[in-house]
Amino acid sequence: MSSNTRLSRAYQNAKVVPFDDESKFILFSDCHRGDNSFADDFANNRNIYFHALNFYFKEGFDYCEIGDGDELWENRFFDSIFEAHKNVYELLRKFHWSRRLHMIWGNHDMVYKDPEYVKKNLSSYFEPIDGESKELFEGITYHEGIILKHENTQQEIFLTHGHQADWWNYTFWRWSRFLVRALWKPLQVWGIADPTSPAKNYKELIKIERRIKKWILKNNLLITIVGHTHRPRFPEPGDIPFFNDGSCVHPRSITGIEIEKGTISLIKWQISTTDDGTLRVVRVLLEGPQKLTDYLKAKG
């Protein structure tokens, strides 16, 4: 099966989420939440991520996680990840209860494409203090793709992880998972990178981006937002509308995409030092805001 076919299938089976100019979305991907061991890349940015996500919850944003939220290649069980980052999952649960949580599976959490696996592992958790199970993400569903569809303009924004354009990590993800667990996780402690990751293989990254852009050209210049490669992308109107929200495991920062008031922006959250030496988590605008309708004009 070609990358074009895989992307088309993800689009055809995508969950449709209606929105308008009053809607607000924050898109993050590639959190790779782990078990807080030396191999847990998310642990370095967890305070930045929690602060940013808490801000978006209070401001009424919907949260779209575009794959690889949980690191289930290095870690066999969700329980160890949950215990390491319990405050994060409690916040995500608030989004879920508010019906503002939209989840996509990627290659590192591809097990979530199985509804039974999700139900068994994510519906509840055991609270040792009370000695009983408590609801976590009851009724949650993961998708391969999500389409944000504007109620007035009918403009569509396609969200998917992007590993559909990565033949090895889509087709042979179980083999990649085995290599990561058995070999690369122990070596990561010594600073040796996982060669199966496109984020650490520039030549493969370029090939993946090229395949996705080719698919966009075949599909009427559909705005497409992915993750997977960890490389932020924000095109100008008139260019191929290929966006990438980056990742939450950049050194000392996380990147994401905001959609609000009919505009789209690429943002970064990082720790900044004030003149008096105080450390603060701050939001930095990298690109935009750009009107979504500008991409319609470019398309026409």
mmCIF file of C-alpha atoms in Angstrom:
data_model
loop_
_atom_site.group_PDB
_atom_site.id
_atom_site.type_symbol
_atom_site.label_atom_id
_atom_site.label_comp_id
_atom_site.label_asym_id
_atom_site.label_seq_id
_atom_site.Cartn_x
_atom_site.Cartn_y
_atom_site.Cartn_z
ATOM 1 C CA MET A 1 0.000 0.000 0.000
ATOM 2 C CA SER A 2 1.411 3.389 -1.024
ATOM 3 C CA SER A 3 1.710 6.455 1.194
ATOM 4 C CA ASN A 4 -0.871 8.136 -1.047
ATOM 5 C CA THR A 5 -3.367 5.334 -0.359
ATOM 6 C CA ARG A 6 -2.666 5.363 3.376
ATOM 7 C CA LEU A 7 -3.162 9.138 3.617
ATOM 8 C CA SER A 8 -6.337 8.970 1.526
ATOM 9 C CA ARG A 9 -7.739 6.238 3.744
ATOM 10 C CA ALA A 10 -6.986 8.294 6.872
ATOM 11 C CA TYR A 11 -8.807 11.247 5.309
ATOM 12 C CA GLN A 12 -11.810 9.201 4.194
ATOM 13 C CA ASN A 13 -12.223 7.633 7.652
ATOM 14 C CA ALA A 14 -11.507 10.829 9.593
ATOM 15 C CA LYS A 15 -13.724 12.157 12.360
ATOM 16 C CA VAL A 16 -15.345 15.453 11.317
ATOM 17 C CA VAL A 17 -15.304 18.247 13.917
ATOM 18 C CA PRO A 18 -17.308 21.364 12.942
ATOM 19 C CA PHE A 19 -15.893 24.770 13.856
ATOM 20 C CA ASP A 20 -16.404 28.473 13.201
ATOM 21 C CA ASP A 21 -14.561 31.732 13.813
ATOM 22 C CA GLU A 22 -15.417 31.554 17.517
ATOM 23 C CA SER A 23 -13.773 28.147 17.914
ATOM 24 C CA LYS A 24 -10.336 27.756 19.482
ATOM 25 C CA PHE A 25 -7.997 24.790 19.034
ATOM 26 C CA ILE A 26 -4.486 24.019 20.245
ATOM 27 C CA LEU A 27 -2.629 21.290 18.375
ATOM 28 C CA PHE A 28 0.306 19.447 19.907
ATOM 29 C CA SER A 29 1.900 16.161 18.864
ATOM 30 C CA ASP A 30 4.881 13.961 19.601
ATOM 31 C CA CYS A 31 4.800 14.411 23.358
ATOM 32 C CA HIS A 32 6.265 10.917 23.786
ATOM 33 C CA ARG A 33 5.185 10.843 27.416
ATOM 34 C CA GLY A 34 7.305 8.188 29.126
ATOM 35 C CA ASP A 35 8.002 6.724 32.545
ATOM 36 C CA ASN A 36 10.270 9.520 33.847
ATOM 37 C CA SER A 37 13.382 7.399 33.298
ATOM 38 C CA PHE A 38 16.555 8.669 31.615
ATOM 39 C CA ALA A 39 14.986 7.669 28.273
ATOM 40 C CA ASP A 40 11.873 9.815 28.834
ATOM 41 C CA ASP A 41 12.371 12.819 26.535
ATOM 42 C CA PHE A 42 9.054 14.340 27.658
ATOM 43 C CA ALA A 43 10.229 14.622 31.277
ATOM 44 C CA ASN A 44 12.494 17.567 30.429
ATOM 45 C CA ASN A 45 9.548 19.644 29.162
ATOM 46 C CA ARG A 46 6.685 18.344 31.289
ATOM 47 C CA ASN A 47 6.379 21.543 33.354
ATOM 48 C CA ILE A 48 6.313 23.673 30.197
ATOM 49 C CA TYR A 49 3.704 21.389 28.640
ATOM 50 C CA PHE A 50 1.528 21.323 31.756
ATOM 51 C CA HIS A 51 1.606 25.115 32.098
ATOM 52 C CA ALA A 52 0.732 25.629 28.421
ATOM 53 C CA LEU A 53 -2.068 23.053 28.434
ATOM 54 C CA ASN A 54 -3.507 24.481 31.634
ATOM 55 C CA PHE A 55 -3.537 27.928 30.001
ATOM 56 C CA TYR A 56 -5.441 26.569 26.993
ATOM 57 C CA PHE A 57 -7.948 24.749 29.210
ATOM 58 C CA LYS A 58 -8.729 27.928 31.148
ATOM 59 C CA GLU A 59 -9.033 29.912 27.886
ATOM 60 C CA GLY A 60 -11.630 27.505 26.479
ATOM 61 C CA PHE A 61 -9.533 25.845 23.753
ATOM 62 C CA ASP A 62 -10.183 22.368 22.382
ATOM 63 C CA TYR A 63 -7.087 20.157 22.485
ATOM 64 C CA CYS A 64 -6.130 18.060 19.455
ATOM 65 C CA GLU A 65 -3.245 15.656 20.031
ATOM 66 C CA ILE A 66 -1.897 14.595 16.644
ATOM 67 C CA GLY A 67 -0.259 11.283 17.535
ATOM 68 C CA ASP A 68 2.629 9.910 19.561
ATOM 69 C CA GLY A 69 1.201 11.359 22.747
ATOM 70 C CA ASP A 70 2.230 8.334 24.794
ATOM 71 C CA GLU A 71 5.577 6.575 24.319
ATOM 72 C CA LEU A 72 4.422 2.967 23.959
ATOM 73 C CA TRP A 73 7.459 1.714 22.086
ATOM 74 C CA GLU A 74 9.915 2.238 24.905
ATOM 75 C CA ASN A 75 7.298 1.420 27.562
ATOM 76 C CA ARG A 76 5.172 -1.720 27.545
ATOM 77 C CA PHE A 77 2.367 -0.472 29.759
ATOM 78 C CA PHE A 78 0.403 2.757 30.066
ATOM 79 C CA ASP A 79 0.290 2.430 33.870
ATOM 80 C CA SER A 80 3.957 3.373 34.312
ATOM 81 C CA ILE A 81 3.492 6.445 32.088
ATOM 82 C CA PHE A 82 0.348 7.472 33.955
ATOM 83 C CA GLU A 83 2.070 7.260 37.334
ATOM 84 C CA ALA A 84 5.023 9.324 36.063
ATOM 85 C CA HIS A 85 2.857 12.157 34.718
ATOM 86 C CA LYS A 86 -0.367 11.849 36.675
ATOM 87 C CA ASN A 87 -0.983 15.603 36.839
ATOM 88 C CA VAL A 88 -0.876 15.790 33.033
ATOM 89 C CA TYR A 89 -3.487 13.057 32.663
ATOM 90 C CA GLU A 90 -5.707 14.676 35.269
ATOM 91 C CA LEU A 91 -5.639 17.822 33.142
ATOM 92 C CA LEU A 92 -6.321 15.853 29.955
ATOM 93 C CA ARG A 93 -9.260 14.251 31.772
ATOM 94 C CA LYS A 94 -10.717 17.737 32.321
ATOM 95 C CA PHE A 95 -10.574 18.334 28.565
ATOM 96 C CA HIS A 96 -12.258 14.966 28.011
ATOM 97 C CA TRP A 97 -15.053 15.687 30.501
ATOM 98 C CA SER A 98 -15.592 19.051 28.807
ATOM 99 C CA ARG A 99 -15.796 17.304 25.409
ATOM 100 C CA ARG A 100 -12.814 19.303 24.221
ATOM 101 C CA LEU A 101 -10.341 16.444 23.707
ATOM 102 C CA HIS A 102 -9.646 15.023 20.216
ATOM 103 C CA MET A 103 -7.049 12.259 19.969
ATOM 104 C CA ILE A 104 -5.143 10.840 16.997
ATOM 105 C CA TRP A 105 -2.857 7.825 17.151
ATOM 106 C CA GLY A 106 0.632 7.828 15.682
ATOM 107 C CA ASN A 107 3.220 5.116 15.179
ATOM 108 C CA HIS A 108 4.486 5.190 18.784
ATOM 109 C CA ASP A 109 0.956 4.780 20.174
ATOM 110 C CA MET A 110 -0.468 2.792 17.265
ATOM 111 C CA VAL A 111 -1.965 0.300 19.728
ATOM 112 C CA TYR A 112 -4.653 2.941 20.324
ATOM 113 C CA LYS A 113 -6.205 2.151 16.944
ATOM 114 C CA ASP A 114 -7.706 -0.875 18.714
ATOM 115 C CA PRO A 115 -10.847 0.329 20.597
ATOM 116 C CA GLU A 116 -10.672 -2.651 22.957
ATOM 117 C CA TYR A 117 -7.101 -1.788 23.950
ATOM 118 C CA VAL A 118 -8.143 1.805 24.609
ATOM 119 C CA LYS A 119 -11.145 0.747 26.664
ATOM 120 C CA LYS A 120 -9.104 -1.695 28.736
ATOM 121 C CA ASN A 121 -6.164 0.618 29.431
ATOM 122 C CA LEU A 122 -7.513 4.187 29.415
ATOM 123 C CA SER A 123 -11.058 4.010 30.784
ATOM 124 C CA SER A 124 -10.023 3.918 34.443
ATOM 125 C CA TYR A 125 -7.059 3.797 36.806
ATOM 126 C CA PHE A 126 -6.456 2.368 40.258
ATOM 127 C CA GLU A 127 -6.099 4.943 43.032
ATOM 128 C CA PRO A 128 -4.099 3.325 45.877
ATOM 129 C CA ILE A 129 -5.025 6.051 48.383
ATOM 130 C CA ASP A 130 -8.707 5.174 48.094
ATOM 131 C CA GLY A 131 -8.117 1.544 47.213
ATOM 132 C CA GLU A 132 -10.482 1.658 44.237
ATOM 133 C CA SER A 133 -10.654 2.275 40.490
ATOM 134 C CA LYS A 134 -11.556 5.746 39.244
ATOM 135 C CA GLU A 135 -12.739 6.979 35.874
ATOM 136 C CA LEU A 136 -10.049 8.349 33.575
ATOM 137 C CA PHE A 137 -10.993 8.568 29.873
ATOM 138 C CA GLU A 138 -14.264 6.660 29.833
ATOM 139 C CA GLY A 139 -15.664 6.461 26.300
ATOM 140 C CA ILE A 140 -12.630 8.044 24.619
ATOM 141 C CA THR A 141 -11.920 7.156 20.983
ATOM 142 C CA TYR A 142 -8.721 7.561 19.004
ATOM 143 C CA HIS A 143 -8.710 8.302 15.287
ATOM 144 C CA GLU A 144 -6.237 8.083 12.425
ATOM 145 C CA GLY A 145 -7.394 11.453 11.159
ATOM 146 C CA ILE A 146 -9.595 14.396 12.102
ATOM 147 C CA ILE A 147 -11.161 16.930 9.743
ATOM 148 C CA LEU A 148 -11.914 20.379 11.130
ATOM 149 C CA LYS A 149 -14.709 21.685 8.890
ATOM 150 C CA HIS A 150 -15.735 25.341 8.958
ATOM 151 C CA GLU A 151 -19.504 25.635 9.233
ATOM 152 C CA ASN A 152 -19.738 28.742 7.042
ATOM 153 C CA THR A 153 -16.948 28.496 4.461
ATOM 154 C CA GLN A 154 -16.916 24.646 4.398
ATOM 155 C CA GLN A 155 -13.129 24.899 4.444
ATOM 156 C CA GLU A 156 -11.493 21.695 5.706
ATOM 157 C CA ILE A 157 -8.330 21.234 7.753
ATOM 158 C CA PHE A 158 -7.018 17.673 7.792
ATOM 159 C CA LEU A 159 -5.133 16.495 10.885
ATOM 160 C CA THR A 160 -3.167 13.247 10.944
ATOM 161 C CA HIS A 161 0.112 12.090 12.447
ATOM 162 C CA GLY A 162 2.005 11.834 9.154
ATOM 163 C CA HIS A 163 3.597 8.408 9.579
ATOM 164 C CA GLN A 164 1.396 7.248 6.691
ATOM 165 C CA ALA A 165 4.153 8.668 4.484
ATOM 166 C CA ASP A 166 6.792 6.706 6.396
ATOM 167 C CA TRP A 167 6.673 3.186 4.952
ATOM 168 C CA TRP A 168 8.872 1.539 7.572
ATOM 169 C CA ASN A 169 7.285 3.089 10.658
ATOM 170 C CA TYR A 170 3.732 2.475 9.404
ATOM 171 C CA THR A 171 4.022 -1.022 7.972
ATOM 172 C CA PHE A 172 6.674 -2.449 10.281
ATOM 173 C CA TRP A 173 5.890 -0.488 13.443
ATOM 174 C CA ARG A 174 5.927 -3.659 15.567
ATOM 175 C CA TRP A 175 9.470 -4.429 14.413
ATOM 176 C CA SER A 176 10.523 -0.829 15.107
ATOM 177 C CA ARG A 177 8.928 -1.066 18.546
ATOM 178 C CA PHE A 178 10.926 -4.213 19.277
ATOM 179 C CA LEU A 179 14.196 -2.546 18.241
ATOM 180 C CA VAL A 180 13.456 0.508 20.402
ATOM 181 C CA ARG A 181 12.594 -1.558 23.485
ATOM 182 C CA ALA A 182 15.381 -4.080 23.155
ATOM 183 C CA LEU A 183 18.192 -1.929 21.828
ATOM 184 C CA TRP A 184 17.727 1.817 21.480
ATOM 185 C CA LYS A 185 16.128 2.594 24.842
ATOM 186 C CA PRO A 186 19.188 1.333 26.790
ATOM 187 C CA LEU A 187 21.536 3.051 24.334
ATOM 188 C CA GLN A 188 19.597 6.319 24.566
ATOM 189 C CA VAL A 189 20.958 6.749 28.093
ATOM 190 C CA TRP A 190 24.383 7.045 26.469
ATOM 191 C CA GLY A 191 23.171 9.565 23.904
ATOM 192 C CA ILE A 192 22.895 7.218 20.926
ATOM 193 C CA ALA A 193 19.947 8.213 18.712
ATOM 194 C CA ASP A 194 17.291 5.852 17.376
ATOM 195 C CA PRO A 195 17.988 5.546 13.607
ATOM 196 C CA THR A 196 14.367 4.487 12.900
ATOM 197 C CA SER A 197 13.152 7.970 13.875
ATOM 198 C CA PRO A 198 12.719 10.436 10.975
ATOM 199 C CA ALA A 199 13.223 13.267 13.457
ATOM 200 C CA LYS A 200 16.868 12.152 13.697
ATOM 201 C CA ASN A 201 17.330 11.169 10.073
ATOM 202 C CA TYR A 202 17.263 14.278 7.876
ATOM 203 C CA LYS A 203 17.230 12.464 4.529
ATOM 204 C CA GLU A 204 14.238 10.363 5.553
ATOM 205 C CA LEU A 205 12.502 13.453 6.959
ATOM 206 C CA ILE A 206 12.727 15.203 3.575
ATOM 207 C CA LYS A 207 11.321 12.150 1.791
ATOM 208 C CA ILE A 208 8.345 11.987 4.162
ATOM 209 C CA GLU A 209 7.574 15.681 3.745
ATOM 210 C CA ARG A 210 7.811 15.351 -0.032
ATOM 211 C CA ARG A 211 5.312 12.455 -0.066
ATOM 212 C CA ILE A 212 2.803 14.373 2.043
ATOM 213 C CA LYS A 213 3.115 17.468 -0.148
ATOM 214 C CA LYS A 214 2.545 15.291 -3.221
ATOM 215 C CA TRP A 215 -0.647 13.967 -1.635
ATOM 216 C CA ILE A 216 -1.831 17.516 -0.843
ATOM 217 C CA LEU A 217 -1.310 18.516 -4.490
ATOM 218 C CA LYS A 218 -3.463 15.570 -5.551
ATOM 219 C CA ASN A 219 -6.194 16.563 -3.106
ATOM 220 C CA ASN A 220 -7.057 20.098 -4.154
ATOM 221 C CA LEU A 221 -4.505 21.808 -1.890
ATOM 222 C CA LEU A 222 -6.214 20.629 1.288
ATOM 223 C CA ILE A 223 -4.732 22.247 4.405
ATOM 224 C CA THR A 224 -2.949 19.361 6.120
ATOM 225 C CA ILE A 225 -1.366 19.449 9.589
ATOM 226 C CA VAL A 226 0.902 16.640 10.753
ATOM 227 C CA GLY A 227 3.579 15.822 13.312
ATOM 228 C CA HIS A 228 5.919 12.785 13.202
ATOM 229 C CA THR A 229 9.077 14.456 11.888
ATOM 230 C CA HIS A 230 9.236 16.956 14.815
ATOM 231 C CA ARG A 231 10.091 19.737 12.341
ATOM 232 C CA PRO A 232 7.725 22.775 12.542
ATOM 233 C CA ARG A 233 6.379 23.901 9.152
ATOM 234 C CA PHE A 234 4.225 26.965 8.412
ATOM 235 C CA PRO A 235 3.666 27.768 4.717
ATOM 236 C CA GLU A 236 2.720 31.115 3.241
ATOM 237 C CA PRO A 237 -0.571 31.408 1.309
ATOM 238 C CA GLY A 238 0.180 30.341 -2.244
ATOM 239 C CA ASP A 239 2.596 27.621 -1.117
ATOM 240 C CA ILE A 240 1.554 24.002 -0.639
ATOM 241 C CA PRO A 241 -0.512 24.147 2.609
ATOM 242 C CA PHE A 242 1.614 21.609 4.500
ATOM 243 C CA PHE A 243 1.838 22.391 8.222
ATOM 244 C CA ASN A 244 3.732 20.617 10.986
ATOM 245 C CA ASP A 245 3.217 21.466 14.658
ATOM 246 C CA GLY A 246 6.703 20.281 15.631
ATOM 247 C CA SER A 247 6.897 18.371 18.909
ATOM 248 C CA CYS A 248 6.894 18.611 22.681
ATOM 249 C CA VAL A 249 10.402 17.161 23.001
ATOM 250 C CA HIS A 250 12.500 19.988 21.565
ATOM 251 C CA PRO A 251 15.392 20.945 23.839
ATOM 252 C CA ARG A 252 13.899 23.259 26.496
ATOM 253 C CA SER A 253 10.735 24.081 24.516
ATOM 254 C CA ILE A 254 7.553 22.757 22.929
ATOM 255 C CA THR A 255 5.886 23.889 19.711
ATOM 256 C CA GLY A 256 2.286 23.725 18.538
ATOM 257 C CA ILE A 257 -0.331 25.240 16.273
ATOM 258 C CA GLU A 258 -3.200 27.464 17.396
ATOM 259 C CA ILE A 259 -6.414 27.963 15.440
ATOM 260 C CA GLU A 260 -8.689 30.747 16.657
ATOM 261 C CA LYS A 261 -10.733 33.655 15.292
ATOM 262 C CA GLY A 262 -10.430 32.179 11.808
ATOM 263 C CA THR A 263 -6.621 32.320 11.897
ATOM 264 C CA ILE A 264 -3.761 29.866 12.265
ATOM 265 C CA SER A 265 -0.460 30.428 14.125
ATOM 266 C CA LEU A 266 2.699 28.505 14.963
ATOM 267 C CA ILE A 267 3.701 29.011 18.591
ATOM 268 C CA LYS A 268 6.405 27.966 21.023
ATOM 269 C CA TRP A 269 6.365 27.698 24.810
ATOM 270 C CA GLN A 270 9.705 27.956 26.593
ATOM 271 C CA ILE A 271 11.340 28.921 29.862
ATOM 272 C CA SER A 272 12.548 32.521 29.896
ATOM 273 C CA THR A 273 14.678 34.331 32.466
ATOM 274 C CA THR A 274 13.603 37.780 33.662
ATOM 275 C CA ASP A 275 16.033 40.550 34.604
ATOM 276 C CA ASP A 276 15.779 39.647 38.298
ATOM 277 C CA GLY A 277 16.587 35.974 37.624
ATOM 278 C CA THR A 278 13.043 34.644 37.863
ATOM 279 C CA LEU A 279 12.227 31.735 35.562
ATOM 280 C CA ARG A 280 8.925 31.986 33.692
ATOM 281 C CA VAL A 281 7.175 29.826 31.109
ATOM 282 C CA VAL A 282 6.290 32.115 28.183
ATOM 283 C CA ARG A 283 4.462 31.792 24.875
ATOM 284 C CA VAL A 284 6.353 32.947 21.771
ATOM 285 C CA LEU A 285 4.642 33.560 18.425
ATOM 286 C CA LEU A 286 6.779 32.034 15.653
ATOM 287 C CA GLU A 287 4.561 32.446 12.575
ATOM 288 C CA GLY A 288 1.164 34.010 11.894
ATOM 289 C CA PRO A 289 -1.545 34.675 12.712
ATOM 290 C CA GLN A 290 -2.611 34.011 9.124
ATOM 291 C CA LYS A 291 -6.239 34.002 8.020
ATOM 292 C CA LEU A 292 -7.440 30.528 7.052
ATOM 293 C CA THR A 293 -9.415 32.043 4.183
ATOM 294 C CA ASP A 294 -6.143 33.278 2.676
ATOM 295 C CA TYR A 295 -5.386 29.635 1.861
ATOM 296 C CA LEU A 296 -8.762 29.371 0.160
ATOM 297 C CA LYS A 297 -7.875 32.357 -2.031
ATOM 298 C CA ALA A 298 -4.495 30.836 -2.828
ATOM 299 C CA LYS A 299 -6.214 27.577 -3.688
ATOM 300 C CA GLY A 300 -8.632 29.326 -6.036
#
